């Protein structure tokens, strides 16, 4: 299978070389890897230039944007700019973070998954991060059938059906909900262990704390699903301020009449799917 990779990179000199080396080692090589140098002020561009001389699959794209790292906007805007320079001659497309080390057979396994089951629209492995003892431990706070946004692979049919990625907090939940709305499946392979070199959310701006609640509003969750999801998030984080921030974000978005990410019909499907999952876990 042919695939393209887009890597948004903002000030990633500490991690980018490890990520690109792991791409170079893949048993199934990509056709193209677009590295979007998003307004970097460190040595990121130098690293991209070095890898461009090692393999013609690496392509640099310089772009300018805000210095502020807001989840769901900066990285997806950069991804879309990378996507714009690619054609449609691929079987699957990958959004990859610039601070992830992939196992050598990662994309070979992803290709095998898509080939083996055409109903799979989104596929990926699991993230491992170093704990305080220096051991690599699973970090997957979502349910097991969720693919983390750091390394999501989409079949072309699914990617086209969901209309690409949403430039908003919650994009990596909205994509999976819309994939299921369009009758695609999500597949996670627990044999694929990727190393995440920087803890999730490390560089997010303080303003980002309200965006999760806004995302729940714009995905048409409604009050009770937002309530339950926020309780779960606060419990997992062992911080009830998460619950308060979520509802402040939710009600602020409602008051300001933020645009929805999904249609009314899609929202109805999403609520039905969420309630089904909640009931399954309870009973």
Short mmCIF file of N, CA, C and O in Angstrom, two decimals, residues 1 3-7 18-19 21-30 92-97 100-115 120 122-128 140 146-154 176 186-196:
data_model
loop_
_atom_site.label_atom_id
_atom_site.label_comp_id
_atom_site.label_asym_id
_atom_site.label_seq_id
_atom_site.Cartn_x
_atom_site.Cartn_y
_atom_site.Cartn_z
N UNK A 1 0.84 -1.19 0.00
CA UNK A 1 0.00 0.00 0.00
C UNK A 1 0.88 1.25 0.00
O UNK A 1 1.96 1.28 0.59
N UNK A 3 1.44 5.18 1.04
CA UNK A 3 0.95 6.10 2.06
C UNK A 3 1.83 7.33 2.14
O UNK A 3 3.02 7.31 1.78
N UNK A 4 1.22 8.42 2.60
CA UNK A 4 1.90 9.68 2.85
C UNK A 4 1.87 9.97 4.35
O UNK A 4 0.94 9.58 5.05
N UNK A 5 2.88 10.69 4.82
CA UNK A 5 2.96 11.11 6.22
C UNK A 5 3.11 12.63 6.26
O UNK A 5 3.92 13.19 5.51
N UNK A 6 2.34 13.29 7.12
CA UNK A 6 2.50 14.73 7.35
C UNK A 6 2.88 14.93 8.81
O UNK A 6 2.19 14.45 9.71
N UNK A 7 4.00 15.64 9.03
CA UNK A 7 4.52 15.87 10.38
C UNK A 7 4.57 17.37 10.67
O UNK A 7 5.45 18.07 10.18
N UNK A 18 14.92 11.84 16.14
CA UNK A 18 14.52 10.49 16.56
C UNK A 18 13.27 10.04 15.80
O UNK A 18 13.17 8.88 15.40
N UNK A 19 12.33 10.96 15.63
CA UNK A 19 11.11 10.63 14.88
C UNK A 19 11.42 10.28 13.44
O UNK A 19 10.96 9.27 12.91
N UNK A 21 14.27 9.35 12.11
CA UNK A 21 15.03 8.11 12.04
C UNK A 21 14.12 6.90 12.12
O UNK A 21 14.32 5.89 11.43
N UNK A 22 13.09 6.98 12.97
CA UNK A 22 12.16 5.85 13.08
C UNK A 22 11.35 5.68 11.80
O UNK A 22 10.97 4.56 11.45
N UNK A 23 11.09 6.79 11.08
CA UNK A 23 10.42 6.69 9.78
C UNK A 23 11.36 6.05 8.76
O UNK A 23 10.94 5.20 7.96
N UNK A 24 12.63 6.43 8.78
CA UNK A 24 13.61 5.86 7.86
C UNK A 24 13.76 4.35 8.04
O UNK A 24 14.08 3.63 7.09
N UNK A 25 13.56 3.88 9.26
CA UNK A 25 13.74 2.46 9.55
C UNK A 25 12.50 1.61 9.21
O UNK A 25 12.53 0.39 9.40
N UNK A 26 11.44 2.22 8.75
CA UNK A 26 10.21 1.47 8.51
C UNK A 26 10.40 0.38 7.45
O UNK A 26 10.99 0.62 6.40
N UNK A 27 9.86 -0.79 7.74
CA UNK A 27 9.96 -1.90 6.80
C UNK A 27 9.12 -1.64 5.55
O UNK A 27 9.41 -2.16 4.47
N UNK A 28 8.05 -0.84 5.69
CA UNK A 28 7.28 -0.37 4.54
C UNK A 28 7.46 1.14 4.48
O UNK A 28 6.96 1.86 5.34
N UNK A 29 8.18 1.61 3.48
CA UNK A 29 8.53 3.02 3.39
C UNK A 29 7.39 3.87 2.82
O UNK A 29 6.63 3.42 1.95
N UNK A 30 7.24 5.10 3.31
CA UNK A 30 6.24 6.01 2.75
C UNK A 30 6.66 6.53 1.38
O UNK A 30 7.85 6.52 1.04
N UNK A 92 -3.43 5.27 2.25
CA UNK A 92 -3.75 5.84 3.56
C UNK A 92 -2.83 7.02 3.86
O UNK A 92 -1.74 7.14 3.30
N UNK A 93 -3.33 7.91 4.71
CA UNK A 93 -2.62 9.14 5.07
C UNK A 93 -2.39 9.14 6.58
O UNK A 93 -3.24 8.67 7.33
N UNK A 94 -1.24 9.67 7.00
CA UNK A 94 -0.86 9.63 8.41
C UNK A 94 -0.56 11.03 8.92
O UNK A 94 0.19 11.78 8.29
N UNK A 95 -1.15 11.38 10.06
CA UNK A 95 -0.76 12.57 10.80
C UNK A 95 0.13 12.11 11.95
O UNK A 95 -0.30 11.36 12.81
N UNK A 96 1.39 12.52 11.92
CA UNK A 96 2.38 12.05 12.89
C UNK A 96 2.99 13.23 13.63
O UNK A 96 3.41 14.20 13.02
N UNK A 97 3.05 13.13 14.96
CA UNK A 97 3.71 14.17 15.75
C UNK A 97 5.23 14.06 15.61
O UNK A 97 5.76 12.98 15.31
N UNK A 100 7.63 11.42 18.39
CA UNK A 100 7.22 10.02 18.55
C UNK A 100 8.24 9.10 17.87
O UNK A 100 8.67 9.37 16.74
N UNK A 101 8.61 8.03 18.54
CA UNK A 101 9.46 7.00 17.94
C UNK A 101 8.59 5.78 17.65
O UNK A 101 8.01 5.19 18.57
N UNK A 102 8.52 5.40 16.39
CA UNK A 102 7.68 4.29 15.97
C UNK A 102 8.49 3.00 15.90
O UNK A 102 9.67 3.02 15.54
N UNK A 103 7.86 1.85 16.20
CA UNK A 103 8.54 0.57 15.96
C UNK A 103 8.77 0.39 14.46
O UNK A 103 8.03 0.92 13.63
N UNK A 104 9.81 -0.39 14.11
CA UNK A 104 10.24 -0.49 12.71
C UNK A 104 9.17 -1.05 11.78
O UNK A 104 9.18 -0.77 10.58
N UNK A 105 8.25 -1.84 12.31
CA UNK A 105 7.21 -2.45 11.46
C UNK A 105 5.88 -1.73 11.55
O UNK A 105 4.85 -2.27 11.13
N UNK A 106 5.90 -0.51 12.09
CA UNK A 106 4.64 0.18 12.39
C UNK A 106 3.74 0.30 11.16
O UNK A 106 2.58 -0.13 11.16
N UNK A 107 4.25 0.89 10.09
CA UNK A 107 3.40 1.14 8.93
C UNK A 107 3.13 -0.12 8.12
O UNK A 107 2.11 -0.20 7.41
N UNK A 108 4.01 -1.09 8.20
CA UNK A 108 3.72 -2.38 7.58
C UNK A 108 2.49 -3.01 8.23
O UNK A 108 1.61 -3.55 7.55
N UNK A 109 2.42 -2.93 9.55
CA UNK A 109 1.26 -3.46 10.28
C UNK A 109 0.00 -2.65 9.97
O UNK A 109 -1.09 -3.22 9.82
N UNK A 110 0.12 -1.33 9.88
CA UNK A 110 -1.03 -0.48 9.56
C UNK A 110 -1.57 -0.84 8.18
O UNK A 110 -2.78 -0.96 7.97
N UNK A 111 -0.67 -1.04 7.22
CA UNK A 111 -1.07 -1.43 5.86
C UNK A 111 -1.78 -2.78 5.89
O UNK A 111 -2.78 -2.99 5.18
N UNK A 112 -1.27 -3.69 6.70
CA UNK A 112 -1.87 -5.02 6.84
C UNK A 112 -3.30 -4.91 7.39
O UNK A 112 -4.21 -5.61 6.93
N UNK A 113 -3.48 -4.02 8.35
CA UNK A 113 -4.82 -3.82 8.94
C UNK A 113 -5.80 -3.30 7.89
O UNK A 113 -6.91 -3.83 7.74
N UNK A 114 -5.40 -2.27 7.15
CA UNK A 114 -6.28 -1.70 6.14
C UNK A 114 -6.57 -2.69 5.01
O UNK A 114 -7.70 -2.76 4.52
N UNK A 115 -5.56 -3.45 4.63
CA UNK A 115 -5.75 -4.44 3.56
C UNK A 115 -6.67 -5.56 4.01
O UNK A 115 -7.54 -6.02 3.26
N UNK A 120 -12.13 -0.85 8.10
CA UNK A 120 -11.34 -0.05 9.03
C UNK A 120 -11.00 1.29 8.37
O UNK A 120 -10.44 1.32 7.28
N UNK A 122 -9.75 4.11 10.50
CA UNK A 122 -8.70 4.73 11.30
C UNK A 122 -7.98 3.63 12.07
O UNK A 122 -8.62 2.77 12.68
N UNK A 123 -6.63 3.67 12.05
CA UNK A 123 -5.86 2.62 12.72
C UNK A 123 -4.64 3.22 13.41
O UNK A 123 -4.14 4.28 13.02
N UNK A 124 -4.16 2.50 14.44
CA UNK A 124 -2.96 2.96 15.15
C UNK A 124 -2.61 2.02 16.28
O UNK A 124 -3.33 1.05 16.55
N UNK A 125 -1.50 2.30 16.93
CA UNK A 125 -1.06 1.50 18.06
C UNK A 125 -1.33 2.20 19.37
O UNK A 125 -2.35 2.88 19.53
N UNK A 126 -0.38 2.08 20.30
CA UNK A 126 -0.55 2.66 21.64
C UNK A 126 0.69 3.46 22.03
O UNK A 126 1.81 3.12 21.66
N UNK A 127 0.45 4.51 22.80
CA UNK A 127 1.51 5.42 23.24
C UNK A 127 2.10 4.95 24.57
O UNK A 127 1.37 4.61 25.50
N UNK A 128 3.42 4.97 24.64
CA UNK A 128 4.14 4.70 25.88
C UNK A 128 5.01 5.91 26.21
O UNK A 128 5.62 6.51 25.32
N UNK A 140 -2.59 5.67 28.02
CA UNK A 140 -3.75 5.67 27.13
C UNK A 140 -5.00 5.93 27.96
O UNK A 140 -5.73 4.99 28.33
N UNK A 146 -9.64 3.76 20.94
CA UNK A 146 -9.31 5.12 20.50
C UNK A 146 -7.86 5.18 20.05
O UNK A 146 -6.97 4.65 20.74
N UNK A 147 -7.61 5.80 18.90
CA UNK A 147 -6.25 6.00 18.41
C UNK A 147 -5.81 7.41 18.79
O UNK A 147 -6.49 8.38 18.46
N UNK A 148 -4.68 7.50 19.47
CA UNK A 148 -4.19 8.81 19.91
C UNK A 148 -3.84 9.69 18.70
O UNK A 148 -3.38 9.21 17.66
N UNK A 149 -4.03 10.99 18.88
CA UNK A 149 -3.80 11.92 17.78
C UNK A 149 -2.36 12.03 17.34
O UNK A 149 -2.07 12.57 16.28
N UNK A 150 -1.43 11.51 18.13
CA UNK A 150 -0.01 11.61 17.81
C UNK A 150 0.40 10.80 16.59
O UNK A 150 1.43 11.08 15.97
N UNK A 151 -0.41 9.78 16.23
CA UNK A 151 0.00 8.94 15.10
C UNK A 151 -1.19 8.26 14.42
O UNK A 151 -1.24 7.05 14.27
N UNK A 152 -2.11 9.05 13.96
CA UNK A 152 -3.33 8.51 13.38
C UNK A 152 -3.16 8.24 11.89
O UNK A 152 -2.66 9.09 11.15
N UNK A 153 -3.60 7.04 11.47
CA UNK A 153 -3.59 6.67 10.06
C UNK A 153 -5.03 6.53 9.58
O UNK A 153 -5.85 5.90 10.25
N UNK A 154 -5.33 7.10 8.41
CA UNK A 154 -6.68 7.10 7.85
C UNK A 154 -6.65 6.47 6.46
O UNK A 154 -5.81 6.84 5.62
N UNK A 176 -13.09 10.21 14.82
CA UNK A 176 -13.52 8.84 15.05
C UNK A 176 -15.05 8.72 15.11
O UNK A 176 -15.62 7.74 14.62
N UNK A 186 -12.86 1.66 13.84
CA UNK A 186 -11.59 2.10 14.42
C UNK A 186 -10.85 0.85 14.90
O UNK A 186 -11.44 -0.02 15.53
N UNK A 187 -9.55 0.78 14.58
CA UNK A 187 -8.78 -0.41 14.98
C UNK A 187 -7.50 0.01 15.69
O UNK A 187 -6.72 0.79 15.16
N UNK A 188 -7.31 -0.53 16.89
CA UNK A 188 -6.05 -0.31 17.61
C UNK A 188 -5.32 -1.64 17.74
O UNK A 188 -5.92 -2.67 18.04
N UNK A 189 -4.01 -1.60 17.50
CA UNK A 189 -3.18 -2.80 17.55
C UNK A 189 -2.28 -2.71 18.78
O UNK A 189 -1.33 -1.92 18.81
N UNK A 190 -2.57 -3.52 19.80
CA UNK A 190 -1.80 -3.41 21.04
C UNK A 190 -0.40 -3.99 20.93
O UNK A 190 0.38 -3.95 21.89
N UNK A 191 -0.05 -4.53 19.76
CA UNK A 191 1.32 -5.00 19.53
C UNK A 191 2.23 -3.86 19.07
O UNK A 191 3.45 -4.00 19.05
N UNK A 192 1.64 -2.74 18.72
CA UNK A 192 2.41 -1.59 18.23
C UNK A 192 2.62 -0.59 19.37
O UNK A 192 1.70 0.14 19.74
N UNK A 193 3.82 -0.55 19.91
CA UNK A 193 4.16 0.33 21.03
C UNK A 193 5.01 1.49 20.52
O UNK A 193 6.17 1.30 20.14
N UNK A 194 4.45 2.69 20.52
CA UNK A 194 5.19 3.88 20.10
C UNK A 194 5.65 4.65 21.34
O UNK A 194 4.93 4.73 22.33
N UNK A 195 6.85 5.20 21.26
CA UNK A 195 7.40 5.96 22.38
C UNK A 195 7.14 7.45 22.16
O UNK A 195 7.56 8.03 21.16
N UNK A 196 6.44 8.04 23.13
CA UNK A 196 6.15 9.48 23.09
C UNK A 196 7.19 10.19 23.94
O UNK A 196 7.27 9.95 25.15
#
